[in-house]
Amino acid sequence: MFTSKSRQKSYAVPKRRDIEFLRGESVFLWISPMKGVKCFKKRGKLSLRFIGPFNILEKVGQVAYLLALPPAFSIVHNFFHVSMLRKYVSDSTHVLSYDALELAPDLSYDEQPVQILNKKDKVPQNNTISLVKVLWKNTNVEEATLRVRV
């Protein structure tokens, strides 16, 4: 009996890692997609596994942490085990730059063409179709769309 217990311990102990977070650090929160529970928006195969980042308010006990969750998650308690947290490493690519949009009351905006990037004519059978790649206001060159003129 003791040999099997020591063998299992020898497998488990090298994988164990002691993680400790400091107050004010940012962490991602692991969410499990439980069936029927939809408090973190989407659920299912393509849903997010980690959400955040959230700031740590304080350490509670040996392995629990109190997180600063937004008001949208008020139905979820804000104490989490250390195994549900992953350290957030800040990265400049995570910061998105955006231009202010002028929104209509129905939350739509007016797209305006800025420049024609490319033109091409296709001739399937007997008619000619013009393909035009258009750069729109408030988009990047990578997001330019292809418009068809008949």
mmCIF file of C-alpha atoms in Angstrom:
data_model
loop_
_atom_site.group_PDB
_atom_site.id
_atom_site.type_symbol
_atom_site.label_atom_id
_atom_site.label_comp_id
_atom_site.label_asym_id
_atom_site.label_seq_id
_atom_site.Cartn_x
_atom_site.Cartn_y
_atom_site.Cartn_z
ATOM 1 C CA MET A 1 0.000 0.000 0.000
ATOM 2 C CA PHE A 2 2.729 2.446 0.909
ATOM 3 C CA THR A 3 4.729 1.741 -2.250
ATOM 4 C CA SER A 4 1.837 2.690 -4.529
ATOM 5 C CA LYS A 5 1.227 5.848 -2.502
ATOM 6 C CA SER A 6 4.880 6.873 -2.727
ATOM 7 C CA ARG A 7 4.907 6.115 -6.473
ATOM 8 C CA GLN A 8 1.853 8.337 -7.032
ATOM 9 C CA LYS A 9 3.466 11.059 -4.944
ATOM 10 C CA SER A 10 6.654 10.886 -7.022
ATOM 11 C CA TYR A 11 4.559 11.503 -10.156
ATOM 12 C CA ALA A 12 2.498 14.345 -8.688
ATOM 13 C CA VAL A 13 5.091 16.383 -6.791
ATOM 14 C CA PRO A 14 7.309 17.409 -9.788
ATOM 15 C CA LYS A 15 4.235 18.799 -11.556
ATOM 16 C CA ARG A 16 3.165 20.853 -8.563
ATOM 17 C CA ARG A 17 4.073 24.504 -8.673
ATOM 18 C CA ASP A 18 3.703 27.020 -5.905
ATOM 19 C CA ILE A 19 2.160 30.158 -7.360
ATOM 20 C CA GLU A 20 1.838 33.352 -5.424
ATOM 21 C CA PHE A 21 0.457 36.667 -6.584
ATOM 22 C CA LEU A 22 0.978 40.097 -5.087
ATOM 23 C CA ARG A 23 -1.664 42.685 -4.337
ATOM 24 C CA GLY A 24 -2.364 44.848 -7.387
ATOM 25 C CA GLU A 25 -1.107 42.290 -9.934
ATOM 26 C CA SER A 26 -3.257 41.497 -12.946
ATOM 27 C CA VAL A 27 -4.419 37.954 -13.598
ATOM 28 C CA PHE A 28 -6.614 36.074 -16.042
ATOM 29 C CA LEU A 29 -9.462 34.029 -14.587
ATOM 30 C CA TRP A 30 -10.074 30.490 -15.872
ATOM 31 C CA ILE A 31 -13.743 29.749 -16.412
ATOM 32 C CA SER A 32 -15.131 26.303 -16.987
ATOM 33 C CA PRO A 33 -17.921 26.090 -19.545
ATOM 34 C CA MET A 34 -20.495 24.427 -17.292
ATOM 35 C CA LYS A 35 -23.678 23.234 -18.892
ATOM 36 C CA GLY A 36 -26.588 25.571 -18.235
ATOM 37 C CA VAL A 37 -24.481 28.289 -16.569
ATOM 38 C CA LYS A 38 -24.178 31.391 -18.722
ATOM 39 C CA CYS A 39 -22.934 34.084 -16.325
ATOM 40 C CA PHE A 40 -19.744 34.686 -18.361
ATOM 41 C CA LYS A 41 -21.605 35.438 -21.611
ATOM 42 C CA LYS A 42 -21.057 32.588 -24.096
ATOM 43 C CA ARG A 43 -20.759 28.920 -23.278
ATOM 44 C CA GLY A 44 -19.859 25.946 -25.375
ATOM 45 C CA LYS A 45 -16.959 24.619 -27.380
ATOM 46 C CA LEU A 46 -15.796 27.951 -28.825
ATOM 47 C CA SER A 47 -16.238 30.030 -25.690
ATOM 48 C CA LEU A 48 -13.350 31.737 -23.922
ATOM 49 C CA ARG A 49 -11.350 29.740 -21.401
ATOM 50 C CA PHE A 50 -9.774 32.754 -19.701
ATOM 51 C CA ILE A 51 -11.291 36.177 -19.112
ATOM 52 C CA GLY A 52 -9.773 39.323 -17.747
ATOM 53 C CA PRO A 53 -7.356 40.726 -16.810
ATOM 54 C CA PHE A 54 -8.527 41.499 -13.276
ATOM 55 C CA ASN A 55 -6.610 43.074 -10.404
ATOM 56 C CA ILE A 56 -5.941 41.195 -7.177
ATOM 57 C CA LEU A 57 -7.308 43.045 -4.154
ATOM 58 C CA GLU A 58 -5.907 40.779 -1.442
ATOM 59 C CA LYS A 59 -4.764 37.278 -0.551
ATOM 60 C CA VAL A 60 -7.232 35.307 1.558
ATOM 61 C CA GLY A 61 -5.733 32.311 3.335
ATOM 62 C CA GLN A 62 -2.988 30.210 1.759
ATOM 63 C CA VAL A 63 -4.394 29.624 -1.734
ATOM 64 C CA ALA A 64 -7.350 31.981 -2.290
ATOM 65 C CA TYR A 65 -7.422 35.476 -3.757
ATOM 66 C CA LEU A 66 -9.986 38.279 -3.822
ATOM 67 C CA LEU A 67 -10.366 39.771 -7.321
ATOM 68 C CA ALA A 68 -11.785 43.107 -8.453
ATOM 69 C CA LEU A 69 -14.548 41.959 -10.790
ATOM 70 C CA PRO A 70 -16.663 44.374 -12.864
ATOM 71 C CA PRO A 71 -20.325 44.976 -11.919
ATOM 72 C CA ALA A 72 -21.459 42.764 -14.806
ATOM 73 C CA PHE A 73 -20.198 39.749 -12.814
ATOM 74 C CA SER A 74 -22.044 40.662 -9.616
ATOM 75 C CA ILE A 75 -23.720 37.217 -9.479
ATOM 76 C CA VAL A 76 -20.287 35.529 -9.177
ATOM 77 C CA HIS A 77 -18.390 35.541 -5.892
ATOM 78 C CA ASN A 78 -15.005 37.235 -6.169
ATOM 79 C CA PHE A 79 -12.877 34.706 -4.199
ATOM 80 C CA PHE A 80 -10.919 32.296 -6.398
ATOM 81 C CA HIS A 81 -8.456 29.461 -5.831
ATOM 82 C CA VAL A 82 -4.928 30.011 -7.137
ATOM 83 C CA SER A 83 -5.356 27.170 -9.645
ATOM 84 C CA MET A 84 -8.012 29.231 -11.472
ATOM 85 C CA LEU A 85 -5.686 32.193 -12.007
ATOM 86 C CA ARG A 86 -2.996 32.796 -14.628
ATOM 87 C CA LYS A 87 -0.534 35.653 -14.500
ATOM 88 C CA TYR A 88 -1.158 38.469 -16.983
ATOM 89 C CA VAL A 89 2.011 39.636 -18.682
ATOM 90 C CA SER A 90 1.411 43.074 -20.140
ATOM 91 C CA ASP A 91 2.108 43.399 -23.832
ATOM 92 C CA SER A 92 1.957 46.477 -26.037
ATOM 93 C CA THR A 93 0.098 44.497 -28.723
ATOM 94 C CA HIS A 94 -2.817 44.035 -26.296
ATOM 95 C CA VAL A 95 -3.503 47.766 -26.388
ATOM 96 C CA LEU A 96 -5.773 48.652 -29.264
ATOM 97 C CA SER A 97 -5.778 52.106 -30.786
ATOM 98 C CA TYR A 98 -9.018 53.393 -32.180
ATOM 99 C CA ASP A 99 -10.439 56.550 -33.670
ATOM 100 C CA ALA A 100 -13.594 58.048 -32.254
ATOM 101 C CA LEU A 101 -16.653 57.155 -34.294
ATOM 102 C CA GLU A 102 -19.653 59.367 -34.749
ATOM 103 C CA LEU A 103 -22.530 57.058 -33.872
ATOM 104 C CA ALA A 104 -26.159 57.547 -34.831
ATOM 105 C CA PRO A 105 -28.872 57.121 -32.160
ATOM 106 C CA ASP A 106 -29.447 53.535 -33.363
ATOM 107 C CA LEU A 107 -25.696 52.826 -32.768
ATOM 108 C CA SER A 108 -24.805 52.653 -36.460
ATOM 109 C CA TYR A 109 -22.223 54.736 -38.297
ATOM 110 C CA ASP A 110 -21.794 55.943 -41.837
ATOM 111 C CA GLU A 111 -18.967 54.346 -43.812
ATOM 112 C CA GLN A 112 -17.233 56.638 -46.276
ATOM 113 C CA PRO A 113 -14.741 55.550 -48.951
ATOM 114 C CA VAL A 114 -11.313 57.172 -48.709
ATOM 115 C CA GLN A 115 -9.293 55.682 -51.558
ATOM 116 C CA ILE A 116 -9.439 53.057 -54.284
ATOM 117 C CA LEU A 117 -6.475 50.739 -53.760
ATOM 118 C CA ASN A 118 -6.793 48.399 -56.724
ATOM 119 C CA LYS A 119 -8.934 47.831 -59.849
ATOM 120 C CA LYS A 120 -9.332 44.651 -61.842
ATOM 121 C CA ASP A 121 -11.659 43.526 -64.639
ATOM 122 C CA LYS A 122 -12.883 39.947 -64.882
ATOM 123 C CA VAL A 123 -14.532 38.552 -67.992
ATOM 124 C CA PRO A 124 -16.523 35.407 -67.181
ATOM 125 C CA GLN A 125 -18.322 34.344 -70.379
ATOM 126 C CA ASN A 126 -19.556 37.443 -72.284
ATOM 127 C CA ASN A 127 -19.916 40.204 -69.658
ATOM 128 C CA THR A 128 -17.239 42.287 -67.894
ATOM 129 C CA ILE A 129 -17.218 42.665 -64.082
ATOM 130 C CA SER A 130 -15.093 45.351 -62.435
ATOM 131 C CA LEU A 131 -13.583 44.463 -59.050
ATOM 132 C CA VAL A 132 -12.513 47.431 -56.922
ATOM 133 C CA LYS A 133 -10.624 47.264 -53.614
ATOM 134 C CA VAL A 134 -11.787 50.198 -51.459
ATOM 135 C CA LEU A 135 -10.189 51.660 -48.344
ATOM 136 C CA TRP A 136 -12.888 52.941 -45.982
ATOM 137 C CA LYS A 137 -12.727 55.619 -43.311
ATOM 138 C CA ASN A 138 -11.977 54.212 -39.806
ATOM 139 C CA THR A 139 -10.348 51.000 -41.155
ATOM 140 C CA ASN A 140 -6.819 49.776 -41.890
ATOM 141 C CA VAL A 141 -5.423 48.784 -45.269
ATOM 142 C CA GLU A 142 -5.685 45.113 -44.220
ATOM 143 C CA GLU A 143 -9.437 45.584 -43.705
ATOM 144 C CA ALA A 144 -10.070 47.061 -47.142
ATOM 145 C CA THR A 145 -12.973 45.437 -48.933
ATOM 146 C CA LEU A 146 -13.547 44.235 -52.452
ATOM 147 C CA ARG A 147 -16.531 45.833 -54.201
ATOM 148 C CA VAL A 148 -18.070 44.602 -57.416
ATOM 149 C CA ARG A 149 -19.308 46.952 -60.137
ATOM 150 C CA VAL A 150 -21.293 45.437 -62.968
#
